[in-house]
Structure formats: C-alpha cells, structure tokens
Coordinates of C-alpha atoms in Angstrom, one line a residue:
X1 CA 78.2 85.5 55.5
X2 CA 82.2 85.1 54.9
X3 CA 85.3 83.3 56.5
X4 CA 86.2 85.6 58.3
X5 CA 82.8 86.6 60.0
X6 CA 82.0 83.3 60.9
X7 CA 85.9 82.8 62.5
X8 CA 85.4 85.6 65.0
X9 CA 82.6 84.3 67.1
X10 CA 84.1 80.8 66.8
X11 CA 87.3 81.9 68.3
X12 CA 85.2 84.0 70.7
X13 CA 83.6 80.6 71.7
X14 CA 86.2 78.4 71.8
X15 CA 88.2 80.8 73.8
X16 CA 85.4 80.5 76.7
X17 CA 85.1 77.2 76.0
X18 CA 88.7 76.7 77.2
X19 CA 88.7 78.9 80.4
X20 CA 85.9 76.9 81.6
X21 CA 88.0 73.8 81.0
X22 CA 91.2 75.6 82.6
X23 CA 88.5 76.4 85.5
X24 CA 86.9 73.3 85.9
X25 CA 89.9 71.1 85.7
X26 CA 92.5 73.3 87.9
X27 CA 93.4 70.4 89.9
X28 CA 95.2 69.0 86.6
X29 CA 96.1 71.9 84.7
X30 CA 97.6 74.6 87.6
X31 CA 100.3 72.0 88.3
X32 CA 101.5 71.0 84.5
X33 CA 102.0 74.8 83.9
X34 CA 103.8 75.7 87.7
X35 CA 105.9 72.7 86.1
X36 CA 107.0 74.5 83.0
X37 CA 107.5 77.6 85.0
X38 CA 110.0 75.7 87.0
X39 CA 111.8 74.0 83.8
X40 CA 111.8 76.9 81.8
X41 CA 113.7 78.5 84.5
X42 CA 116.1 75.4 85.7
X43 CA 116.7 73.6 81.9
X44 CA 119.8 75.8 81.4
X45 CA 121.6 74.4 84.9
X46 CA 120.2 71.0 83.7
X47 CA 121.2 71.1 80.4
X48 CA 124.9 72.3 81.6
X49 CA 125.3 69.6 83.8
X50 CA 124.5 66.5 82.3
X51 CA 126.7 67.2 79.6
X52 CA 129.6 67.0 82.6
X53 CA 127.4 64.3 84.5
X54 CA 125.3 61.7 83.7
X55 CA 122.0 62.7 83.4
X56 CA 120.4 61.2 86.3
X57 CA 122.9 62.8 88.1
X58 CA 122.4 66.0 86.8
X59 CA 118.3 65.8 87.4
X60 CA 118.7 64.9 90.9
X61 CA 121.0 67.5 91.5
X62 CA 118.5 70.2 90.2
X63 CA 115.7 68.9 92.0
X64 CA 117.3 69.0 95.3
X65 CA 118.2 72.8 94.6
X66 CA 114.4 73.1 93.5
X67 CA 113.4 71.6 96.8
X68 CA 115.8 72.9 98.6
X69 CA 114.3 76.7 97.3
X70 CA 111.1 75.3 98.4
X71 CA 111.8 74.7 101.6
X72 CA 113.7 78.3 102.3
X73 CA 110.9 79.8 100.5
X74 CA 108.1 78.5 102.5
X75 CA 109.6 78.4 105.9
X76 CA 110.5 81.9 105.3
X77 CA 106.6 82.8 104.3
X78 CA 105.7 80.7 107.0
X79 CA 107.9 82.5 109.8
X80 CA 106.6 85.6 109.0
X81 CA 103.0 85.3 108.5
X82 CA 102.9 83.1 111.4
X83 CA 104.6 86.2 113.6
X84 CA 102.2 88.5 112.5
X85 CA 99.5 86.2 112.6
X86 CA 100.1 85.4 116.4
X87 CA 100.3 89.2 117.0
X88 CA 97.1 90.2 115.2
X89 CA 95.7 87.7 117.3
X90 CA 96.9 89.2 120.4
X91 CA 95.8 92.6 119.1
X92 CA 92.0 91.5 118.4
X93 CA 90.4 93.5 121.4
X94 CA 92.6 96.6 120.8
X95 CA 91.4 96.6 116.9
X96 CA 87.6 95.9 117.9
X97 CA 87.6 98.9 120.1
X98 CA 89.5 100.9 117.3
X99 CA 86.6 99.6 114.6
X100 CA 84.1 100.9 117.2
X101 CA 85.1 104.0 118.1
X102 CA 85.1 104.6 114.2
X103 CA 81.9 103.5 113.7
X104 CA 80.4 105.2 116.1
X105 CA 82.1 108.5 114.9
X106 CA 81.1 108.3 111.1
X107 CA 76.9 107.5 112.9
X108 CA 77.0 110.8 114.6
X109 CA 78.1 112.5 111.3
X110 CA 74.8 110.8 109.6
X111 CA 76.8 107.5 107.7
X112 CA 74.3 105.0 108.7
X113 CA 75.8 102.4 106.4
X114 CA 78.9 102.0 109.6
X115 CA 76.0 100.6 112.1
X116 CA 75.0 97.9 109.2
X117 CA 79.1 97.3 108.4
X118 CA 79.1 96.8 112.4
X119 CA 76.4 93.8 112.5
X120 CA 77.9 92.3 109.7
X121 CA 81.5 93.0 109.9
X122 CA 84.3 92.8 113.0
X123 CA 88.4 92.3 113.4
X124 CA 87.7 89.1 114.0
X125 CA 86.2 88.6 110.9
X126 CA 89.7 89.4 109.4
X127 CA 91.9 86.6 112.2
X128 CA 89.4 84.2 110.2
X129 CA 90.4 85.3 106.8
X130 CA 93.9 84.7 107.6
X131 CA 93.2 81.5 109.6
X132 CA 92.1 80.1 105.8
X133 CA 94.9 81.5 104.5
X134 CA 96.9 79.5 106.4
X135 CA 94.8 76.7 106.7
X136 CA 94.6 76.5 103.0
X137 CA 98.1 76.7 102.7
X138 CA 98.7 73.3 104.8
X139 CA 96.6 71.8 101.8
X140 CA 98.9 73.0 99.4
X141 CA 101.9 70.5 100.1
X142 CA 100.0 67.5 97.4
X143 CA 99.8 70.3 94.7
X144 CA 103.6 70.8 95.1
X145 CA 104.3 67.2 95.5
X146 CA 102.7 66.6 92.1
X147 CA 104.2 69.9 90.2
X148 CA 107.7 68.5 91.4
X149 CA 106.6 64.5 89.7
X150 CA 106.0 66.7 86.6
X151 CA 109.5 68.8 86.7
X152 CA 111.3 65.6 87.2
X153 CA 109.2 63.8 84.1
X154 CA 109.7 67.1 82.0
X155 CA 113.5 67.9 82.6
X156 CA 114.0 64.5 80.9
X157 CA 111.6 64.9 77.9
X158 CA 112.9 69.0 76.9
X159 CA 116.2 67.3 74.7
X160 CA 114.0 64.3 73.0
X161 CA 110.9 66.5 72.3
X162 CA 113.3 69.4 70.8
X163 CA 114.5 66.9 69.0
X164 CA 111.0 65.1 67.9
X165 CA 109.1 68.6 66.8
X166 CA 111.2 69.3 63.4
X167 CA 110.0 65.6 61.9
X168 CA 106.5 65.7 63.5
X169 CA 105.3 69.3 62.1
X170 CA 106.2 71.6 59.1
X171 CA 108.9 73.2 58.6
X172 CA 107.1 76.8 59.7
X173 CA 105.6 75.2 63.0
X174 CA 108.4 74.0 64.1
X175 CA 110.6 76.7 64.2
X176 CA 107.8 78.6 65.5
X177 CA 107.5 76.2 68.2
X178 CA 111.4 75.6 69.1
X179 CA 111.7 79.8 68.5
X180 CA 109.1 80.8 70.7
X181 CA 109.7 78.0 73.7
X182 CA 113.4 79.0 73.7
X183 CA 112.5 83.0 73.6
X184 CA 109.9 82.2 76.0
X185 CA 112.0 80.5 78.6
X186 CA 114.6 83.5 78.5
X187 CA 111.9 85.9 79.1
X188 CA 110.5 83.8 82.3
X189 CA 114.2 84.0 83.0
X190 CA 114.3 87.2 83.4
X191 CA 110.9 87.7 84.6
X192 CA 111.4 86.1 87.4
X193 CA 115.1 87.4 88.0
X194 CA 113.8 91.2 88.2
X195 CA 111.0 89.8 90.0
X196 CA 113.2 88.5 93.0
X197 CA 115.3 91.6 92.7
X198 CA 112.4 94.1 93.2
X199 CA 110.6 91.8 96.4
X200 CA 114.3 92.0 97.9
X201 CA 114.4 96.1 97.0
X202 CA 110.8 96.1 98.3
X203 CA 111.3 94.4 101.2
X204 CA 114.4 96.3 102.1
X205 CA 112.5 99.4 101.7
X206 CA 109.8 98.4 103.9
X207 CA 112.1 96.9 106.5
X208 CA 114.0 100.4 106.9
X209 CA 110.5 102.5 107.1
X210 CA 108.9 99.9 109.7
X211 CA 112.4 100.4 111.8
X212 CA 112.7 104.2 111.6
X213 CA 108.9 104.7 112.1
X214 CA 109.2 102.3 115.4
X215 CA 106.3 99.9 114.0
X216 CA 106.7 96.7 115.8
X217 CA 107.8 93.4 113.6
X218 CA 109.2 95.5 111.5
X219 CA 111.7 92.2 109.5
X220 CA 108.5 90.4 109.6
X221 CA 106.6 93.2 107.5
X222 CA 109.6 93.2 105.1
X223 CA 109.6 89.3 104.9
X224 CA 105.5 89.6 103.6
X225 CA 106.2 92.6 100.9
X226 CA 109.3 90.5 99.9
X227 CA 107.0 87.4 99.3
X228 CA 103.5 89.2 98.5
X229 CA 105.2 91.3 96.0
X230 CA 105.7 88.3 93.4
X231 CA 102.0 88.7 92.8
X232 CA 101.4 91.6 90.7
X233 CA 98.8 94.3 92.2
X234 CA 97.3 91.9 94.6
X235 CA 100.6 91.2 96.6
X236 CA 101.6 94.8 97.1
X237 CA 97.7 96.1 97.9
X238 CA 98.0 93.3 100.9
X239 CA 101.5 94.3 101.9
X240 CA 100.2 98.0 102.6
X241 CA 96.7 97.2 104.1
X242 CA 98.0 94.5 106.8
X243 CA 101.1 97.1 108.1
X244 CA 98.6 99.4 108.2
X245 CA 96.0 97.2 110.5
X246 CA 98.4 97.0 112.6
X247 CA 100.0 100.4 112.8
X248 CA 96.3 101.9 114.0
X249 CA 96.5 99.1 116.9
X250 CA 99.9 99.8 118.0
X251 CA 99.3 103.9 117.5
X252 CA 95.9 104.2 118.4
X253 CA 95.8 107.0 115.5
X254 CA 94.0 107.5 112.2
X255 CA 96.8 109.7 111.4
X256 CA 99.4 107.6 112.1
X257 CA 98.1 104.2 110.2
X258 CA 96.8 106.5 107.1
X259 CA 100.6 108.1 107.3
X260 CA 101.9 104.6 106.8
X261 CA 99.6 103.3 104.4
X262 CA 100.4 106.2 102.2
X263 CA 104.2 105.5 103.0
X264 CA 103.9 102.3 102.4
X265 CA 102.1 102.7 98.6
X266 CA 104.8 105.3 97.9
X267 CA 107.2 102.6 98.2
X268 CA 105.3 100.2 96.3
X269 CA 104.6 102.6 93.7
X270 CA 108.1 103.8 93.2
X271 CA 109.6 100.3 92.3
X272 CA 106.4 99.0 90.4
X273 CA 105.9 101.9 88.4
X274 CA 109.4 103.6 88.2
X275 CA 112.2 101.0 89.0
X276 CA 110.8 97.7 87.6
X277 CA 109.7 98.9 84.1
X278 CA 113.4 100.3 83.6
X279 CA 115.0 97.0 84.6
X280 CA 113.3 95.1 83.5
X281 CA 113.3 96.7 79.1
X282 CA 111.5 96.4 76.1
X283 CA 111.8 92.1 76.3
X284 CA 109.3 92.4 79.0
X285 CA 107.6 94.9 77.8
X286 CA 103.4 94.5 78.2
X287 CA 100.1 96.5 78.2
X288 CA 99.2 97.7 81.9
X289 CA 96.2 96.6 81.2
X290 CA 97.2 93.0 79.8
X291 CA 99.2 92.6 83.0
X292 CA 96.4 93.7 85.3
X293 CA 93.7 91.3 83.3
X294 CA 96.3 88.5 83.4
X295 CA 96.4 88.9 87.5
X296 CA 92.7 88.9 87.6
X297 CA 91.7 86.4 85.1
X298 CA 93.8 83.7 86.5
X299 CA 93.6 84.5 90.2
X300 CA 89.5 83.8 89.3
X301 CA 90.6 80.3 87.5
X302 CA 93.2 79.2 89.9
X303 CA 93.2 81.4 92.9
X304 CA 96.3 82.6 94.5
X305 CA 98.7 81.1 92.5
X306 CA 96.9 81.8 89.5
X307 CA 97.4 85.2 90.2
X308 CA 101.3 84.5 90.4
X309 CA 101.7 82.6 87.1
X310 CA 99.1 85.3 85.3
X311 CA 102.1 87.2 83.9
X312 CA 103.7 84.6 82.9
X313 CA 101.6 82.7 80.9
X314 CA 100.7 86.6 79.1
X315 CA 104.6 86.5 78.7
X316 CA 104.3 83.3 76.8
X317 CA 101.5 84.1 75.0
X318 CA 102.9 87.4 73.0
X319 CA 105.9 85.4 72.7
X320 CA 104.6 82.7 70.8
X321 CA 102.0 85.1 68.9
X322 CA 105.3 87.6 68.1
X323 CA 106.8 84.3 66.6
X324 CA 104.4 83.9 63.7
X325 CA 103.0 86.6 61.3
X326 CA 99.2 85.6 61.3
X327 CA 99.5 86.7 65.0
X328 CA 102.7 89.2 65.7
X329 CA 100.2 92.4 65.4
X330 CA 98.2 90.7 68.6
X331 CA 102.0 90.8 70.1
X332 CA 102.4 94.2 68.5
X333 CA 98.9 95.5 69.9
X334 CA 99.3 94.0 73.6
X335 CA 103.1 95.1 74.1
X336 CA 104.2 98.4 75.9
X337 CA 102.5 101.3 74.9
X338 CA 104.9 103.3 72.2
X339 CA 105.6 106.5 74.6
X340 CA 106.8 103.7 77.2
X341 CA 108.8 102.3 74.9
X342 CA 110.5 105.3 73.5
X343 CA 111.5 106.2 77.4
X344 CA 113.2 103.2 77.8
X345 CA 115.4 103.3 74.9

C-alpha cells in the first residue's frame, strides 16, 4: 500500500473530525470566523487611519463604526420583521380558514394526505416559528459582544503578525500565507460590497413590485428581501415565501398568491443568476455546486450565521488553495465552469 492510497482516507477522516469539532465547538469557532471576516473588511480603513492618528484612536474610530453599522442593520431588521410578525399574527384566523378550505378541497379530490397535514400543521405553527426566530435573535447579543472583542484584539495583531510570519515559517509558506491572506481579504471586501449592492437592488425591486400590486407593508417586504438576500439560496426563498402567504390572506385568492410567488422568484432569479455573476466577475467565480454545498454545510454546522458565512469561507479556502502548486488544481476544479468564465470575459 503506497503513501497516496493511505493519504486519501486519512484526509477524509481528518476532514470529518474537523467538521465534528466545528459543530460541537460552534460557540468558540463561529465568533472567531465572524471576527476574521469583519477584520478583513475593515483592515484597510484601520491601516489608513493609524498612519495619521495614534493606533488606539484609529482603533476606537473603526470599532465605533462597526458598532454603528450593527445597530443600524439590527434596527432595520427588527423593524421589518417586527411589523410583519405582528401583521401575520393579526391575520392568523384568516390564514387558518384559507388553509382549511385548501385541505378540504384536496380531500374532495382524493388526496388523503391533506387530512394528515391538517392534524399536525396549522398557521399557528408558522407564527410560533417566527416567534422562535425572534427569541433566538435576542440571545445573539452575547455572540456579537464576543465577536467585537475578537475584532478589537485582532486589529491590533494584524500588523505584528504579518511581520512575524516570514521569520517563523519557510519563505514559500510565508508567501502562501501573506499573499493568500491579502487576496482573501480583497475578495471578501468585494464579495460583501457586491452582495450589498445586489441586496439593495433586490429590496428596491420587491418594494416597487409590492407597491404596484397593492400588497400591504410594501416597505417591510423590501427590507426583508434586502436583509435575507445576504444569505444565498435560503434567504431569497424565505423572502419570497412570506409575502406569498401574506398575499393569500390579503387577496384571498390562490392565483394572486401564486402570481406574487412567481414574480418574486423572477426578481430573485434575474438578480442572483444573471446580474450578480456578471458584476462579480471572474475574481469571485465559484462552482454553483460549491456555493450551494457551502451554504447548507455551514448552516448545518452553525445555523443561520453559518448560511451567511459559508460562501466567504469557501472563497477563502479556494484563494489559499490557488497560492500553492500542490492545491491549485482544487481551486481550478471548484471555480466557475469554463463556459461561464468565457461568457464573463
């Protein structure tokens, strides 16, 4: 048995153990991953400020800006979801009645499973799920406090760590770490910028569509589409499902609800599958399989935050793999398909 035959199953075992460790120690590693992502985003500002101001003053300004962005974003999310949640609770009797009519219609057409669903599922379950999400959001305060502490300490260590690396590891390893880190940070900044622009565009189009259709709470639906668009695949699906339920209650028409669902999915598809890939370009090109796999893998490991951070982690892994000749093939294999790359040129 040669070394390569042994290394493949050994690598698989190590990967499984690593994922298991990340799953069971999510309270430790998830804040670190979030802090590294934030550090990659804000480091250029920190570096520019500390060339003109004392380091601690520059750090205080950057941290204050981070806290301000968190507060504004959290306030917008709480406002949108809070108003939608209260409105859905008020519409619960009407939604329940529509659901019972639908199950009765299905039973008259010989679909017996509708009766089984009626026993175990009702619209109060949806409202309860949304209230559970709200309660979970309240428990995330400690998570963000830990993240902020990591960011505070990490910004102080970026410069000294970059100077220490060449003296600790070999020149090739130092090149991979430094170049990989710089390119990863640049790609993550571009990823977040593009994601923000596309989220604003999605939220604006959803708002205009809801306003033109006469759907109540148009601004709130735009806010929800904006915030959930930061989570690939999962977020846009939820952002189309909630207005569909609300349209069913408001218009009391299945066809109107299906029309809303189809149009919202068309908006999400046009921006996510056509506009965003062409704006992002080749630098952020990844296999669609890898994007989907990253979202669901990290969502399984770390929940909703994992669904958001999964794609940035994949970007970081591919960027570091591209720096070394031994792993460059992996970056090429999991990059965008060749026909997509040619189309974007």
